[in-house]
Amino acid sequence: MKINIVGTGYVGLISGLCFAEQGHDVLCIDSDAEKIEKLKHGDAPFFEPGLKEMLKETNAKFSVKGDECDVAICCVGTPDDDAKAVFDVAKANKDVKFFIVKSTVPVGTCKKIAAIITGEVISCPEFLRQGSAIEDTKKPHRIIAGVESEKGKDVISRLYEGRKIFFTDLNSSELIKYASNTFLATKISLINEFANYCEQVGANIKDVSKGVGLDPRIGEHFLEAGIGYGGSCLPKDVKALKGDFKILSAVHDVNEAQRLKILEKLGDLKGKKVAVLGLSFKPNTDDLREAPSTFIIEKLKTGGCDIRCYDPQAKHELNVYESPYKTAQGCDVVLFLTEWDEFKNLDLKKLRAQMKGDTLVDARNIFDYLKAREAGFTYLSLGRV
Ligand code: UDX
């Protein structure tokens, strides 16, 4: 099929590369001319495992302008759940036979877009996760498609041959995306509240999560307690619905408070040297959007700390150190904020030897607390006593 993909963010670029790999004739379009030039030269605009390699081998083309196509797939960003950019793309593609909306849009948007497009509008929300975006796109757990005709079903079946597809109506498809993300956020806020409760009653959240997750009705995933959810999706989608859902208002409040919980344990840090290890909102991405680290760093700054940072991928104005050990040199406190694999294998004795102080704050419960104490640290984590 001849496919125009509009928007080359995580969803658009990775979907485009995967459709091209399947043998479709793909044109990836973005209004950012500089980004398109880079893509034409095989340069990845963001860090995502496997992306560089895919860009080297792809047959997909890149342009600032669309071309004639069978299907236009809209993947532009919708910050604050404002669908204006999606309507603009629809207006520019009004004569297309099939207009597929992958961007997350408020319920009812596709029905409104149907009035603009001469062909059929299809809702096909994207569920890929940053950090495993390529794998998620190639082997999705499910494809959700809101369609209004057999021809629409046929287009989706051809695009996602061999995948598990659930067909529904346009509004339900749009809502499944919000329901999924807010469900995940709720799971995280609830387990974080349990982590805080563990500290009050003397329990271990790691074991509580494991025990709870053994029930298949609950499931083992998304039960990692820590400093709350970040990124470009979960916070945005919870905010979009929290006015209508009492439970989501609480999920949001718990998440905001959770980001700073770890600092309450440290007390006054004025004049202290603090090494922040891990900045991205989760491992395997360089994305800092709504990353808990950005809120924590701001708080540390206003508290008068001398901060230095390190992250394997994320760029930050303070991120000038080349290794965790160098970052920790002469510091009073090390603060682990993202659970990168690189951190899991650190030599804790060596890390401790670099430091002036002995405080290790493990905001993602990465380390075995006995090993951290053996290495000479005063070890603080969440939900473990
Ligand atoms: C999310 C959805 O998972 C994905 O389906 C959707 O398409 C986009 O939004 P993503 O933003 O890439 O994906 O990240 P995700 O893996 O969901 O993690 C979100 C946040 O929750 C991260 O900050 C992560 O650290 C946090 N998290 C996740 C926890 O704190 N605990 C967990 O157990 C799991």
PDB file of C-alpha atoms and ligand atoms in Angstrom, residues 11 126-131 136 142 177 180-181 184 188 191-192 221-234 237 281-283 290 292 339 364, ligand 1:
ATOM      1  CA  VAL A  11       4.680   6.769  16.957  1.00  0.00           C
ATOM      2  CA  GLU A 126      -1.029   3.381  19.309  1.00  0.00           C
ATOM      3  CA  PHE A 127       0.101   1.527  22.429  1.00  0.00           C
ATOM      4  CA  LEU A 128       3.880   1.389  21.901  1.00  0.00           C
ATOM      5  CA  ARG A 129       6.119   2.141  24.865  1.00  0.00           C
ATOM      6  CA  GLN A 130       9.251   4.237  24.564  1.00  0.00           C
ATOM      7  CA  GLY A 131      12.324   2.130  25.135  1.00  0.00           C
ATOM      8  CA  ASP A 136       5.978  -3.217  20.517  1.00  0.00           C
ATOM      9  CA  ARG A 142      -3.330  -5.976  20.313  1.00  0.00           C
ATOM     10  CA  LYS A 177      -6.526   4.428  24.591  1.00  0.00           C
ATOM     11  CA  SER A 180      -5.566   1.857  29.052  1.00  0.00           C
ATOM     12  CA  ASN A 181      -3.199   4.659  30.014  1.00  0.00           C
ATOM     13  CA  LEU A 184      -1.797   1.865  34.161  1.00  0.00           C
ATOM     14  CA  ILE A 188       1.243   2.847  39.704  1.00  0.00           C
ATOM     15  CA  ILE A 191       1.261   0.639  44.479  1.00  0.00           C
ATOM     16  CA  ASN A 192       3.090   3.844  45.412  1.00  0.00           C
ATOM     17  CA  HIS A 221       3.311  -5.726  35.502  1.00  0.00           C
ATOM     18  CA  PHE A 222       3.192  -2.070  36.525  1.00  0.00           C
ATOM     19  CA  LEU A 223       3.592  -2.803  40.197  1.00  0.00           C
ATOM     20  CA  GLU A 224       7.040  -1.244  40.601  1.00  0.00           C
ATOM     21  CA  ALA A 225       6.866   1.389  43.333  1.00  0.00           C
ATOM     22  CA  GLY A 226       9.075   4.441  42.967  1.00  0.00           C
ATOM     23  CA  ILE A 227       8.848   8.144  42.266  1.00  0.00           C
ATOM     24  CA  GLY A 228       5.760   8.049  40.093  1.00  0.00           C
ATOM     25  CA  TYR A 229       4.959   7.922  36.417  1.00  0.00           C
ATOM     26  CA  GLY A 230       6.259  10.432  33.870  1.00  0.00           C
ATOM     27  CA  GLY A 231       6.569  10.643  30.098  1.00  0.00           C
ATOM     28  CA  SER A 232       4.457  12.165  27.375  1.00  0.00           C
ATOM     29  CA  CYS A 233       1.359   9.983  27.786  1.00  0.00           C
ATOM     30  CA  LEU A 234       0.330   8.831  31.262  1.00  0.00           C
ATOM     31  CA  ASP A 237      -4.111  11.380  29.771  1.00  0.00           C
ATOM     32  CA  PHE A 281      11.451   9.357  32.799  1.00  0.00           C
ATOM     33  CA  LYS A 282      12.281   5.659  32.421  1.00  0.00           C
ATOM     34  CA  PRO A 283      15.232   3.585  31.135  1.00  0.00           C
ATOM     35  CA  GLU A 290       7.379  14.964  32.808  1.00  0.00           C
ATOM     36  CA  PRO A 292      10.295  12.987  37.992  1.00  0.00           C
ATOM     37  CA  GLU A 339      16.539   2.217  36.816  1.00  0.00           C
ATOM     38  CA  ARG A 364      13.512   3.039  42.123  1.00  0.00           C
TER      39      ARG A 364
HETATM   40  C1  UDX B   1       2.812   4.554  27.995  1.00  0.00           C
HETATM   41  C2  UDX B   1       1.961   3.304  27.752  1.00  0.00           C
HETATM   42  O1  UDX B   1       2.531   2.203  28.461  1.00  0.00           O
HETATM   43  C3  UDX B   1       1.886   2.995  26.243  1.00  0.00           C
HETATM   44  O2  UDX B   1       1.037   1.889  26.017  1.00  0.00           O
HETATM   45  C4  UDX B   1       1.353   4.232  25.525  1.00  0.00           C
HETATM   46  O3  UDX B   1       1.353   4.014  24.133  1.00  0.00           O
HETATM   47  C5  UDX B   1       2.194   5.458  25.855  1.00  0.00           C
HETATM   48  O4  UDX B   1       2.265   5.632  27.268  1.00  0.00           O
HETATM   49  P1  UDX B   1       5.434   5.101  28.011  1.00  0.00           P
HETATM   50  O5  UDX B   1       5.058   6.521  28.264  1.00  0.00           O
HETATM   51  O6  UDX B   1       6.489   4.798  26.985  1.00  0.00           O
HETATM   52  O7  UDX B   1       4.142   4.250  27.563  1.00  0.00           O
HETATM   53  O8  UDX B   1       5.932   4.491  29.398  1.00  0.00           O
HETATM   54  P2  UDX B   1       5.502   3.328  30.397  1.00  0.00           P
HETATM   55  O9  UDX B   1       6.349   2.154  30.209  1.00  0.00           O
HETATM   56  O10 UDX B   1       4.040   3.112  30.367  1.00  0.00           O
HETATM   57  O11 UDX B   1       5.897   4.007  31.783  1.00  0.00           O
HETATM   58  C6  UDX B   1       5.290   5.228  32.178  1.00  0.00           C
HETATM   59  C7  UDX B   1       5.836   5.692  33.503  1.00  0.00           C
HETATM   60  O12 UDX B   1       5.422   4.840  34.557  1.00  0.00           O
HETATM   61  C8  UDX B   1       7.372   5.745  33.588  1.00  0.00           C
HETATM   62  O13 UDX B   1       7.739   6.957  34.221  1.00  0.00           O
HETATM   63  C9  UDX B   1       7.731   4.557  34.458  1.00  0.00           C
HETATM   64  O14 UDX B   1       8.923   4.750  35.177  1.00  0.00           O
HETATM   65  C10 UDX B   1       6.520   4.485  35.375  1.00  0.00           C
HETATM   66  N1  UDX B   1       6.291   3.147  35.937  1.00  0.00           N
HETATM   67  C11 UDX B   1       5.990   2.104  35.113  1.00  0.00           C
HETATM   68  C12 UDX B   1       6.353   2.961  37.319  1.00  0.00           C
HETATM   69  O15 UDX B   1       6.617   3.891  38.082  1.00  0.00           O
HETATM   70  N2  UDX B   1       6.107   1.706  37.805  1.00  0.00           N
HETATM   71  C13 UDX B   1       5.800   0.642  37.011  1.00  0.00           C
HETATM   72  O16 UDX B   1       5.583  -0.450  37.547  1.00  0.00           O
HETATM   73  C14 UDX B   1       5.744   0.850  35.625  1.00  0.00           C
END
